[in-house]
Short mmCIF file of C-alpha atoms (C1' of nucleotides) in Angstrom, two decimals:
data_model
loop_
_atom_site.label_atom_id
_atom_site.label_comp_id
_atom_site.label_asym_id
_atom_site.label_seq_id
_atom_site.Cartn_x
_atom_site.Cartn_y
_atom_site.Cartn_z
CA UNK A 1 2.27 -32.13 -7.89
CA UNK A 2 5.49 -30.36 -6.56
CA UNK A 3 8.03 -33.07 -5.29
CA UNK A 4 8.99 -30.93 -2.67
CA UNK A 5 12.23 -32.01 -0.71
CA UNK A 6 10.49 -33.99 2.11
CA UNK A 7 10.56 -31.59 5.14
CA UNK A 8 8.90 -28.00 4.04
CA UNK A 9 8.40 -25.83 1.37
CA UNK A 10 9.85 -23.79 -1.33
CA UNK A 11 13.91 -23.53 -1.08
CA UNK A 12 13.53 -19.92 -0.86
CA UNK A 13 11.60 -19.90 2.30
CA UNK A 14 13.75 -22.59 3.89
CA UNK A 15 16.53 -20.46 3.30
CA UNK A 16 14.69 -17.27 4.65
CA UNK A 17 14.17 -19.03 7.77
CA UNK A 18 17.48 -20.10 7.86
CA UNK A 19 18.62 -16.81 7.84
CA UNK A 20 16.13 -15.66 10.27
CA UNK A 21 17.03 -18.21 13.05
CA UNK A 22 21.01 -17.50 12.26
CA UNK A 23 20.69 -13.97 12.70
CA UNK A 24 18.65 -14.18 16.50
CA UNK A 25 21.29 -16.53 17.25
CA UNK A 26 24.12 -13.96 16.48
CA UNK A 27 22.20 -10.86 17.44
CA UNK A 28 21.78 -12.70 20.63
CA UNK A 29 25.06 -13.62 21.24
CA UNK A 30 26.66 -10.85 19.86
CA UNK A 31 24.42 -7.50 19.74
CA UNK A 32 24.15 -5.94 16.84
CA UNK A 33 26.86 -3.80 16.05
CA UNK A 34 28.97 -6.76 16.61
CA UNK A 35 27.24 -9.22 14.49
CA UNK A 36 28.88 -9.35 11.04
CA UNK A 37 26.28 -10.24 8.19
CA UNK A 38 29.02 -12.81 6.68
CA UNK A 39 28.77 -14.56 10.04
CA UNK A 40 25.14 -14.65 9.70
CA UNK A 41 25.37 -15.93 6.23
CA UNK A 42 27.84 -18.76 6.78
CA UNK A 43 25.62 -19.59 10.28
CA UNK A 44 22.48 -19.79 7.93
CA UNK A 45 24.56 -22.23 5.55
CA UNK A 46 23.94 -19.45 2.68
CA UNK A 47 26.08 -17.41 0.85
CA UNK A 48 26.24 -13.73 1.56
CA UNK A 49 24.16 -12.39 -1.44
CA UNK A 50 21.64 -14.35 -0.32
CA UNK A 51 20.98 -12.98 2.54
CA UNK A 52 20.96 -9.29 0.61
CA UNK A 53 18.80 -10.92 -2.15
CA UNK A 54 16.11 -11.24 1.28
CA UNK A 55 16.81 -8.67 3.23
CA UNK A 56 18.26 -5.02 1.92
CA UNK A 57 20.08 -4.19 4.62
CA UNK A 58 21.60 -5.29 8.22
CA UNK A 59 18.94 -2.69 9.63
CA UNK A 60 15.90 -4.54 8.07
CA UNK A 61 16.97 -7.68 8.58
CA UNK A 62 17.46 -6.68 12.76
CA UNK A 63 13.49 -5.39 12.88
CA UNK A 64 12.49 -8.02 11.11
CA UNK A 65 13.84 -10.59 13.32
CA UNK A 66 12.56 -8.28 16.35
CA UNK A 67 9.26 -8.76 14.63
CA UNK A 68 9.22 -12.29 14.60
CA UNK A 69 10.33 -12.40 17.91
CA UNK A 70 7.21 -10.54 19.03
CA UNK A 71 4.87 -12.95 16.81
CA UNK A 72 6.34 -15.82 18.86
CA UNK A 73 5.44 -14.25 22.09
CA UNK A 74 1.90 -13.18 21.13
CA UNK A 75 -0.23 -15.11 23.33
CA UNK A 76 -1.80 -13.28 25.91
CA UNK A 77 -5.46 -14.45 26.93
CA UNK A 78 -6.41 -11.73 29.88
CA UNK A 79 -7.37 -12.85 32.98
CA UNK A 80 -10.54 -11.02 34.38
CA UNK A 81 -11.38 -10.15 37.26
CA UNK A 82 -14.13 -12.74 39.31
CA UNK A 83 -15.78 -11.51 42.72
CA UNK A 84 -16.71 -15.10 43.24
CA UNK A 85 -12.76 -16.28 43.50
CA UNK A 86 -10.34 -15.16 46.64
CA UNK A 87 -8.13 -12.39 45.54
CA UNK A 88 -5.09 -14.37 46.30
CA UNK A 89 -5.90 -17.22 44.27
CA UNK A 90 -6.66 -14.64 41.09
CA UNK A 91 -3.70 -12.64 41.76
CA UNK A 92 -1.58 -15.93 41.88
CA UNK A 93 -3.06 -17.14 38.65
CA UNK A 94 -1.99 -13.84 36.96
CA UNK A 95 1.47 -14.22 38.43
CA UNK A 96 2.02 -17.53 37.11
CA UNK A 97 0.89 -16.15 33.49
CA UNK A 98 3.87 -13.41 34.09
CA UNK A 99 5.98 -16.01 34.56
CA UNK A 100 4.90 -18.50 31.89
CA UNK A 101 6.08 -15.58 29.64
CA UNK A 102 9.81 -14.66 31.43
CA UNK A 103 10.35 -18.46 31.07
CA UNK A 104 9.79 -18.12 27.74
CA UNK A 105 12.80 -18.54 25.79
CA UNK A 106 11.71 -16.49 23.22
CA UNK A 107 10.50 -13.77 25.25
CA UNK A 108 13.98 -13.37 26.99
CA UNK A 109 15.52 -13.15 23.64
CA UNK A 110 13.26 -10.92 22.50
CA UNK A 111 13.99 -8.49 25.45
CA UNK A 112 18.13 -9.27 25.56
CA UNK A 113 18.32 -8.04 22.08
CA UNK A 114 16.16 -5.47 22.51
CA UNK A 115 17.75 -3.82 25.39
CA UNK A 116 21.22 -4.55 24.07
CA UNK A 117 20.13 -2.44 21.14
CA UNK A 118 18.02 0.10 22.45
CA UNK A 119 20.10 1.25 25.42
CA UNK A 120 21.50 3.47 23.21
CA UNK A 121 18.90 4.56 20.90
CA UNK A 122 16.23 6.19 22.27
CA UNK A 123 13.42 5.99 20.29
CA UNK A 124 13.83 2.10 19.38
CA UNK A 125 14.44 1.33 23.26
CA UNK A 126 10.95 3.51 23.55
CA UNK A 127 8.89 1.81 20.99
CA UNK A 128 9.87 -1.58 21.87
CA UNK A 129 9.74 -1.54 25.91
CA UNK A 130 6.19 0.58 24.80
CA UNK A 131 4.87 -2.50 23.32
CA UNK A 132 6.21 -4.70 25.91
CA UNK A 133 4.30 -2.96 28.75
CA UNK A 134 1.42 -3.56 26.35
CA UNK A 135 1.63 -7.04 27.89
CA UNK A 136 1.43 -5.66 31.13
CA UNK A 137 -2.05 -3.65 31.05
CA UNK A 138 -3.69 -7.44 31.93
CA UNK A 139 -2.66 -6.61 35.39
CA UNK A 140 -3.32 -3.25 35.62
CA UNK A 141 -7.24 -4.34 34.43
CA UNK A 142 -7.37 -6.83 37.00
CA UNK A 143 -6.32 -4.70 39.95
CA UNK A 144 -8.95 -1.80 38.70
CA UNK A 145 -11.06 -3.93 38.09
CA UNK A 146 -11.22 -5.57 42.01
CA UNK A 147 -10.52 -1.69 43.51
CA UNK A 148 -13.89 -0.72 41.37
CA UNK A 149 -15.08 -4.09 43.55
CA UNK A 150 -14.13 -2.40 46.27
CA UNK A 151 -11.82 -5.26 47.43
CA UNK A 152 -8.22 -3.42 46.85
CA UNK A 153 -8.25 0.33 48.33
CA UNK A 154 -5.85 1.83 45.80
CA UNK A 155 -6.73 4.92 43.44
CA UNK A 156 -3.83 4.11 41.33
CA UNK A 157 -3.62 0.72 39.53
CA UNK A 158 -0.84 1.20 37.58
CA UNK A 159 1.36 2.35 40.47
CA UNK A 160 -0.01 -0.69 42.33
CA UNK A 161 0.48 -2.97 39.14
CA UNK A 162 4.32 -1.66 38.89
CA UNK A 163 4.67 -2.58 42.52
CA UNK A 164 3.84 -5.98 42.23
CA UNK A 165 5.56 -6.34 38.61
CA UNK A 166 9.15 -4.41 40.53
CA UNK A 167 8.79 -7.72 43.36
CA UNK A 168 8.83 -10.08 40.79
CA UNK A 169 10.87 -8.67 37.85
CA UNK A 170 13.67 -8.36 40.32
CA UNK A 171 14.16 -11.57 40.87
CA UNK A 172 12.87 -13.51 37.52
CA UNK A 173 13.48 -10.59 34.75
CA UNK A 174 16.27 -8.38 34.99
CA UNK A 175 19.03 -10.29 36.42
CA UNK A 176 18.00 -12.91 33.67
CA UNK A 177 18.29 -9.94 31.22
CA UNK A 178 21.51 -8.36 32.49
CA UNK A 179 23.28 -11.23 33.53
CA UNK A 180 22.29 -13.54 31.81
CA UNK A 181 21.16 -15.97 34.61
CA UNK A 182 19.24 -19.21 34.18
CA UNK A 183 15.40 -18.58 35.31
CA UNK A 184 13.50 -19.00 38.02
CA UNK A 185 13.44 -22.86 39.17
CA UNK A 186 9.75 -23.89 40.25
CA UNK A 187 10.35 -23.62 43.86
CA UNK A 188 12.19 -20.35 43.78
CA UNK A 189 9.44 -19.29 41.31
CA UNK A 190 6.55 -19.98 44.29
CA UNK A 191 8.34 -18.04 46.81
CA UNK A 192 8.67 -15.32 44.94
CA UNK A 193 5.28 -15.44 43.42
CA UNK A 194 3.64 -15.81 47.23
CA UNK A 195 5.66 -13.75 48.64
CA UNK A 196 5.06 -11.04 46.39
CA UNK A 197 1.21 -11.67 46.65
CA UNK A 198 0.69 -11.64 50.58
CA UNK A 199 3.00 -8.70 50.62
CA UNK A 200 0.54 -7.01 47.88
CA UNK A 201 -2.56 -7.79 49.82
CA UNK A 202 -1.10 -7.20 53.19
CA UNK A 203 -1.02 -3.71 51.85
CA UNK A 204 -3.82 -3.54 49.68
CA UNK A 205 -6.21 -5.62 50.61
CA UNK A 206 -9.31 -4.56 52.37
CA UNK B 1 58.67 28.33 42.05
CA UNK B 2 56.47 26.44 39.28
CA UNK B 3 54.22 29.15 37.87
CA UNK B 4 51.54 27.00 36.75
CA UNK B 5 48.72 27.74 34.85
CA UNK B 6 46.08 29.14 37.07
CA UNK B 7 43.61 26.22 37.65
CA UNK B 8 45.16 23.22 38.11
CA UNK B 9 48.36 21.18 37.96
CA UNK B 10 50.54 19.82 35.05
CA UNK B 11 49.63 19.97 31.96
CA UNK B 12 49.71 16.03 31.17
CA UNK B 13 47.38 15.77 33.73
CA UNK B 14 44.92 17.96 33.13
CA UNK B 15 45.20 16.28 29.81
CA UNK B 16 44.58 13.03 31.06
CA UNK B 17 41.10 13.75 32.77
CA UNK B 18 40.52 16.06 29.69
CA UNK B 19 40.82 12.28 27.99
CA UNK B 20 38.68 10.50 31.16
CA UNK B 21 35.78 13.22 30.85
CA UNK B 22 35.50 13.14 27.14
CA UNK B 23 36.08 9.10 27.04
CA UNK B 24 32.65 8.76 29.55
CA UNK B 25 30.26 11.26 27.49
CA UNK B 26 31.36 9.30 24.41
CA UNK B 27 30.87 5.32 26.20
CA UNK B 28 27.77 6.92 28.17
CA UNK B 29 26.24 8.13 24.87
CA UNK B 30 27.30 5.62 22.22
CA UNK B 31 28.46 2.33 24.28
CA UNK B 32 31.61 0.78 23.55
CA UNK B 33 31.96 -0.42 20.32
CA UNK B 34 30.42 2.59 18.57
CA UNK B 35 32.90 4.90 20.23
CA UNK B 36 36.14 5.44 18.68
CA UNK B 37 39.16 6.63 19.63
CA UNK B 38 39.40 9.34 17.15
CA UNK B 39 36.52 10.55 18.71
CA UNK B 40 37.16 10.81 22.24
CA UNK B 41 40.39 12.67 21.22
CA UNK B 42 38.53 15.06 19.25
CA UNK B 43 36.32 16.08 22.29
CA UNK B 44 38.59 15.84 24.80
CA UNK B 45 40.88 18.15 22.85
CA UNK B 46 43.40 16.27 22.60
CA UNK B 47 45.77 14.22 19.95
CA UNK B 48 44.96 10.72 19.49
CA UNK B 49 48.59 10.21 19.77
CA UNK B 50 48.22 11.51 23.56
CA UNK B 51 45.50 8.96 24.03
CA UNK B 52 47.54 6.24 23.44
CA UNK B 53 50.25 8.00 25.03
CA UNK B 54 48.52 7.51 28.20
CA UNK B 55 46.20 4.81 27.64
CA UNK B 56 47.79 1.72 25.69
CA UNK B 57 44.35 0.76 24.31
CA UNK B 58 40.32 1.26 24.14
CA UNK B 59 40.40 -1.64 26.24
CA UNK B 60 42.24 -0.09 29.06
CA UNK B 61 40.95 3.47 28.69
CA UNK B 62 37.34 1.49 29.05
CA UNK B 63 38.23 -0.39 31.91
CA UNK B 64 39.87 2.65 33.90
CA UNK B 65 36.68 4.80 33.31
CA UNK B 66 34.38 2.16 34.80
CA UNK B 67 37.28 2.21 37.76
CA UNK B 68 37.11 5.79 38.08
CA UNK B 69 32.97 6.49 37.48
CA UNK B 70 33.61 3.44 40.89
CA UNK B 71 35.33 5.62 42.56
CA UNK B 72 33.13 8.31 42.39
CA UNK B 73 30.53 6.79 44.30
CA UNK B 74 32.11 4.73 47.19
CA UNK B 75 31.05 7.17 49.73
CA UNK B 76 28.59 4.63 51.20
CA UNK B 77 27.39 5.16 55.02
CA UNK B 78 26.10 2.40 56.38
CA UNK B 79 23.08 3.01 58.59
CA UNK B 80 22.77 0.66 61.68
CA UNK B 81 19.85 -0.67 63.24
CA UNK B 82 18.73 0.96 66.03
CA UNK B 83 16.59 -0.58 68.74
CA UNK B 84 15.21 2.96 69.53
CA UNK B 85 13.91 4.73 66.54
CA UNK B 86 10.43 3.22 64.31
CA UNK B 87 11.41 0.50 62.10
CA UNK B 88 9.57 2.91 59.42
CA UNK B 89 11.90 5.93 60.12
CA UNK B 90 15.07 3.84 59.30
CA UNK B 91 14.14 1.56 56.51
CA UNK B 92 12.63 5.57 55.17
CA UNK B 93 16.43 6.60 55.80
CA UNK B 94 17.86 3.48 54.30
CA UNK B 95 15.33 4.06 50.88
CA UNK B 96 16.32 7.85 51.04
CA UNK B 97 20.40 6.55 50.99
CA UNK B 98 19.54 4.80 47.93
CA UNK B 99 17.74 7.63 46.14
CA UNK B 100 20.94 9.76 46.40
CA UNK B 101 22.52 6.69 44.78
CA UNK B 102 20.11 6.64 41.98
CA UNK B 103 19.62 10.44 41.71
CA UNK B 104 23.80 9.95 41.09
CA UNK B 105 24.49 10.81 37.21
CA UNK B 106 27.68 9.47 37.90
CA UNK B 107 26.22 6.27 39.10
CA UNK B 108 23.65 5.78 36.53
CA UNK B 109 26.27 6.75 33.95
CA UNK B 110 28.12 3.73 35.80
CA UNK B 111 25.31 1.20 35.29
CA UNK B 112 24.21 2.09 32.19
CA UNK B 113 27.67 1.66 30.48
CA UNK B 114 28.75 -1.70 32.34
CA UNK B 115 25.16 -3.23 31.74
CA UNK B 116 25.42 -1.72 27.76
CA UNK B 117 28.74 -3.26 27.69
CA UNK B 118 27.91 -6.11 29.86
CA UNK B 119 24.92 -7.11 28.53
CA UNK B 120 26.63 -9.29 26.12
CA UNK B 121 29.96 -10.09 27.86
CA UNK B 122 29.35 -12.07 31.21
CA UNK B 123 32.05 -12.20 32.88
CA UNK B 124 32.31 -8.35 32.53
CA UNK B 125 28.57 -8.20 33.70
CA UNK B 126 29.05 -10.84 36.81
CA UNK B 127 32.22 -8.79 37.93
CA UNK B 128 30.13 -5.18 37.49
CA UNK B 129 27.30 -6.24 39.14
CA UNK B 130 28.90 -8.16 41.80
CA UNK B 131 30.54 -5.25 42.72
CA UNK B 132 27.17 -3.12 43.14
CA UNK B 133 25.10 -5.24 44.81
CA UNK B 134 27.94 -5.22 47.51
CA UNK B 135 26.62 -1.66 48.08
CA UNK B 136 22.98 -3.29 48.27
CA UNK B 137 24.29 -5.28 51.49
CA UNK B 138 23.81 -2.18 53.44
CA UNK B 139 20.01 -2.56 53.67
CA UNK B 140 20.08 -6.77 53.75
CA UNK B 141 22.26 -5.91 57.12
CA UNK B 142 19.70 -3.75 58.98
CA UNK B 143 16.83 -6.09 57.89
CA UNK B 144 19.11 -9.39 59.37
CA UNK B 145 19.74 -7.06 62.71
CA UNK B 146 15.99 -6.23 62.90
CA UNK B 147 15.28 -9.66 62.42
CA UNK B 148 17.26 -10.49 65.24
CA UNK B 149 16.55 -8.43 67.61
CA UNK B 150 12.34 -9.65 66.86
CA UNK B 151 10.84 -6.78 65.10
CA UNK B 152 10.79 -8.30 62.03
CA UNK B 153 9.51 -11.85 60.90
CA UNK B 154 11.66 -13.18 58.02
CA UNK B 155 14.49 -15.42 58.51
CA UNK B 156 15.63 -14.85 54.70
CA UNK B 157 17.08 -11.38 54.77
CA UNK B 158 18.92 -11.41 51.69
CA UNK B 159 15.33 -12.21 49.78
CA UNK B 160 13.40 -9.37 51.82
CA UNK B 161 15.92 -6.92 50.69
CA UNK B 162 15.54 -7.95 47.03
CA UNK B 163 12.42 -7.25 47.36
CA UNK B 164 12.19 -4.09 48.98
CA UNK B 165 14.77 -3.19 46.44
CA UNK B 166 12.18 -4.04 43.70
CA UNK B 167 10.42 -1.84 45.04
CA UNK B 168 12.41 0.53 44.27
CA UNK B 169 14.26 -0.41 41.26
CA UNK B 170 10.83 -1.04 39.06
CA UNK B 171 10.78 2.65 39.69
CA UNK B 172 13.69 4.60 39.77
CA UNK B 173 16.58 2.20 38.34
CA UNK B 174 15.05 0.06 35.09
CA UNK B 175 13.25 2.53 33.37
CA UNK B 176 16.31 5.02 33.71
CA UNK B 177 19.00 2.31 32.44
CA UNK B 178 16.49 0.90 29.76
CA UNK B 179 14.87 3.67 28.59
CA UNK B 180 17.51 6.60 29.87
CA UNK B 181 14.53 8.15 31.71
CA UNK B 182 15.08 11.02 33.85
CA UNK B 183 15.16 10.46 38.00
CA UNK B 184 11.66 10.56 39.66
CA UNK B 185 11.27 13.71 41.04
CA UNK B 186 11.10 14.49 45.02
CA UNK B 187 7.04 13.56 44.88
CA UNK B 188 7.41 10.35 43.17
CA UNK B 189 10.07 9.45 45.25
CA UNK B 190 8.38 10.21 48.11
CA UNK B 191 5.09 7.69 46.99
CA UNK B 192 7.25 4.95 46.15
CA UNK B 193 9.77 4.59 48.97
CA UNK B 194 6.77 5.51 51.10
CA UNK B 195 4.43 2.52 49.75
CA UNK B 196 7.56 0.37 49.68
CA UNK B 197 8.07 0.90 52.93
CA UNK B 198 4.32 0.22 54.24
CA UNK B 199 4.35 -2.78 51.84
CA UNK B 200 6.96 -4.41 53.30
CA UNK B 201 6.30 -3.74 56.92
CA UNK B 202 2.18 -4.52 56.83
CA UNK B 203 3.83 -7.99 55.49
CA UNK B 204 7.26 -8.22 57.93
CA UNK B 205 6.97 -5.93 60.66
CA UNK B 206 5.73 -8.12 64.41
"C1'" DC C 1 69.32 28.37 28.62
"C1'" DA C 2 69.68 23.52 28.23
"C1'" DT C 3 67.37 19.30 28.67
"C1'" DA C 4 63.92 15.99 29.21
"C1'" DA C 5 59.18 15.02 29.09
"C1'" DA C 6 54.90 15.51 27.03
"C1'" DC C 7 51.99 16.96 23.13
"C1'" DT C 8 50.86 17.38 18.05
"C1'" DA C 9 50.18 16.65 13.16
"C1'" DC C 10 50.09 13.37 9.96
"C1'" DA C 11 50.89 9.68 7.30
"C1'" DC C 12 50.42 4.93 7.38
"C1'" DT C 13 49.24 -0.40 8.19
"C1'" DG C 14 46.06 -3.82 8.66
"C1'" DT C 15 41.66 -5.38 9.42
"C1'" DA C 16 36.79 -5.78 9.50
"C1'" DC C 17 32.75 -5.02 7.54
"C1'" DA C 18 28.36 -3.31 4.78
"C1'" DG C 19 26.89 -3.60 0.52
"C1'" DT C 20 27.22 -4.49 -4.82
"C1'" DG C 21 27.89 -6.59 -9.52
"C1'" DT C 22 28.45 -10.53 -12.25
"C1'" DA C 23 28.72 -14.89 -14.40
"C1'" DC C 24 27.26 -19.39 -13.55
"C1'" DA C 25 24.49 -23.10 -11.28
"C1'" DT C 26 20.40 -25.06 -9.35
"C1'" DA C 27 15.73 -25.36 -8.43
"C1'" DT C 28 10.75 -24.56 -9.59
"C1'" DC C 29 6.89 -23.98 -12.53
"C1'" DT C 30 4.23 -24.59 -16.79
"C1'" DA D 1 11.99 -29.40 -21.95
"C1'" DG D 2 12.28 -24.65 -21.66
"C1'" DA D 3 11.63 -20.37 -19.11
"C1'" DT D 4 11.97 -18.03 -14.80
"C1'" DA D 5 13.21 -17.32 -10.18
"C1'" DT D 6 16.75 -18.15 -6.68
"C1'" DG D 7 20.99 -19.34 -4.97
"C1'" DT D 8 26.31 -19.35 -5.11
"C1'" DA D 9 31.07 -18.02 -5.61
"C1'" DC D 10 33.88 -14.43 -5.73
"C1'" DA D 11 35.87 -10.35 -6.58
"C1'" DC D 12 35.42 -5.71 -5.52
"C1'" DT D 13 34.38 -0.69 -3.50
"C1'" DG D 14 34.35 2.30 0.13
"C1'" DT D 15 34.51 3.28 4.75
"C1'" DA D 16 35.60 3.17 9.52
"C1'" DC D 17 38.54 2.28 12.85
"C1'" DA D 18 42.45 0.46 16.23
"C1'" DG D 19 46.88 1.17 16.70
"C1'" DT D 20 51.88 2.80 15.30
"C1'" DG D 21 56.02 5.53 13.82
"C1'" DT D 22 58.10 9.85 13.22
"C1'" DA D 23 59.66 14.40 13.01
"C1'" DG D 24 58.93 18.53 15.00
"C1'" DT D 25 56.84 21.72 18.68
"C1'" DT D 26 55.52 23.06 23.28
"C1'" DT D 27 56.00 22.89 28.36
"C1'" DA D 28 58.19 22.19 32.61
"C1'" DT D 29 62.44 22.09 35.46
"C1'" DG D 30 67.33 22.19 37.21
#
DNA sequence: CATAAACTACACTGTACAGTGTACATATCT
DNA sequence: AGATATGTACACTGTACAGTGTAGTTTATG
């Protein structure tokens, strides 16, 4: 029996995640060109060689953390679409998932860091804001979904689905991401989720 | 009788835009801290001794191209609302002034330097982005006139106008700063200012 | 043509940083 | 307790880069 040191496991997987956490903390803050791996090291509370004897490289080390990033945000259960519930109600449900997720403190890391580093290189920028839409198809399903239904009169969901995404990301995503501005509090987060809604079905509902 | 050389005016000067021109292909292509100064001489022609010469540091040089890519696009009309012509014809207009803005290299060049650079320096990012969305009070105007005068049912311009802007943005602003996408082109531009525009009057318009 | 201003080549300083090699220490496992 | 895996301290290489100093050349101007 292992009299491990109270609190978790092996030393060399406390030390990983030491390492791990340090370095999204100073990618965050910094970016990454301008996050030094010594500052990472002495952040982690481990010496430089350390973090080498984990991760090769300064490269590895950044997808890696982008990785685990994504793990933390992987938590999507779809929303389908119901002909027995009002549109409105649905649509609002959905909206409040969205937002769930751009209050998540992990997501809006996750995207910082990743826009910060892809801006300028193309195909990392593609990949990662490729799987990030990913998390946007729920939508797009939905609204087909109800058209099929013959409740929405669109012949383009994903249009329609970046419509509705473009009223709400404007207000809770990309000022959050460029600026760096607190989220959404609840009430601003109900006009902006009604709002965008009524405005949707004013348009597209039939 | 200065018999200067053919195209344009003294030779320090033509050096110094050489330096501007070659300074915002290297920022717009490799952000700031990736860019050197060696490197900007090199393209621009020019001795690195001559940058300095005229621009005391990377600092400054950086700061007086975001001044000057400014300067290249305050040519900002401001429409007026206008009892007498469709609410739809206008806010079309208004839409169509902000596609020439996006359709602007030298304005997306703008954006996406200061939000590359900004994106991890906020008082750099509040002071860039402050200054742009002073040329998004343009449309926030007409919507508080047309408010006024009772066409329109919203006494929270400022909000509308983010919204309508999301419209837009999720389109033809985001994906070209994030992902360095190319402009729409005339047709898409035409579906999504022409949606935006139905959208937001089958919800606002009396 | 003389003079001042601007440009150039180039060598140089200082710093920051990615990544490595090593000798020694500490932890873990059997 | 002894063997093995990990961690640490530290010195070191090589590179890239901001910024400077200088001596000499080119360009404009009275």
């Amino acid at each position: 029996m292992p009299s491990f040191p109270a609190t978790s496991q092996r030393l060399t997987d406390r030390k990983r995640s030491a390492i791990i956490e340090a370095a999204i903390d100073e990618f965050r803050l910094s970016g990454y060109e301008t996050t030094s791996m010594d500052r990472i090291a002495a952040r982690a509370g481990v010496s430089k060689r350390t973090v080498y004897n984990h991760f090769p490289s300064k490269e590895v080390l950044f997808a890696e953390i982008l990785h685990h990033l994504w793990q933390a945000i992987s938590g999507g259960e779809e929303l389908a679409y119901r002909a027995d519930r009002p549109l409105r109600d649905q649509l609002l449900e959905l909206i409040a998932q969205k937002f769930r997720l751009l209050n998540d403190e992990a997501f809006v890391s996750l995207a910082r860091v990743a826009i910060a580093a892809g801006i300028h290189s193309p195909e990392r920028a593609h990949d990662m804001v490729a799987r990030m839409s990913e998390r946007e198809e729920g939508l797009t399903v939905w609204i087909r979904a109800a058209a099929a239904a013959g409740r929405l009169k669109t012949n383009d969901p994903v249009f329609a689905s970046h419509q509705l995404q473009g009223l709400i990301k404007g207000f809770a995503f990309w000022p959050q991401i460029t600026l760096a501005q607190p989220p959404l509090d609840a009430a601003a987060q109900k006009q902006v989720a009604e709002t965008a809604v009524d405005m949707f079905l004013a348009y597209y509902a039939l």
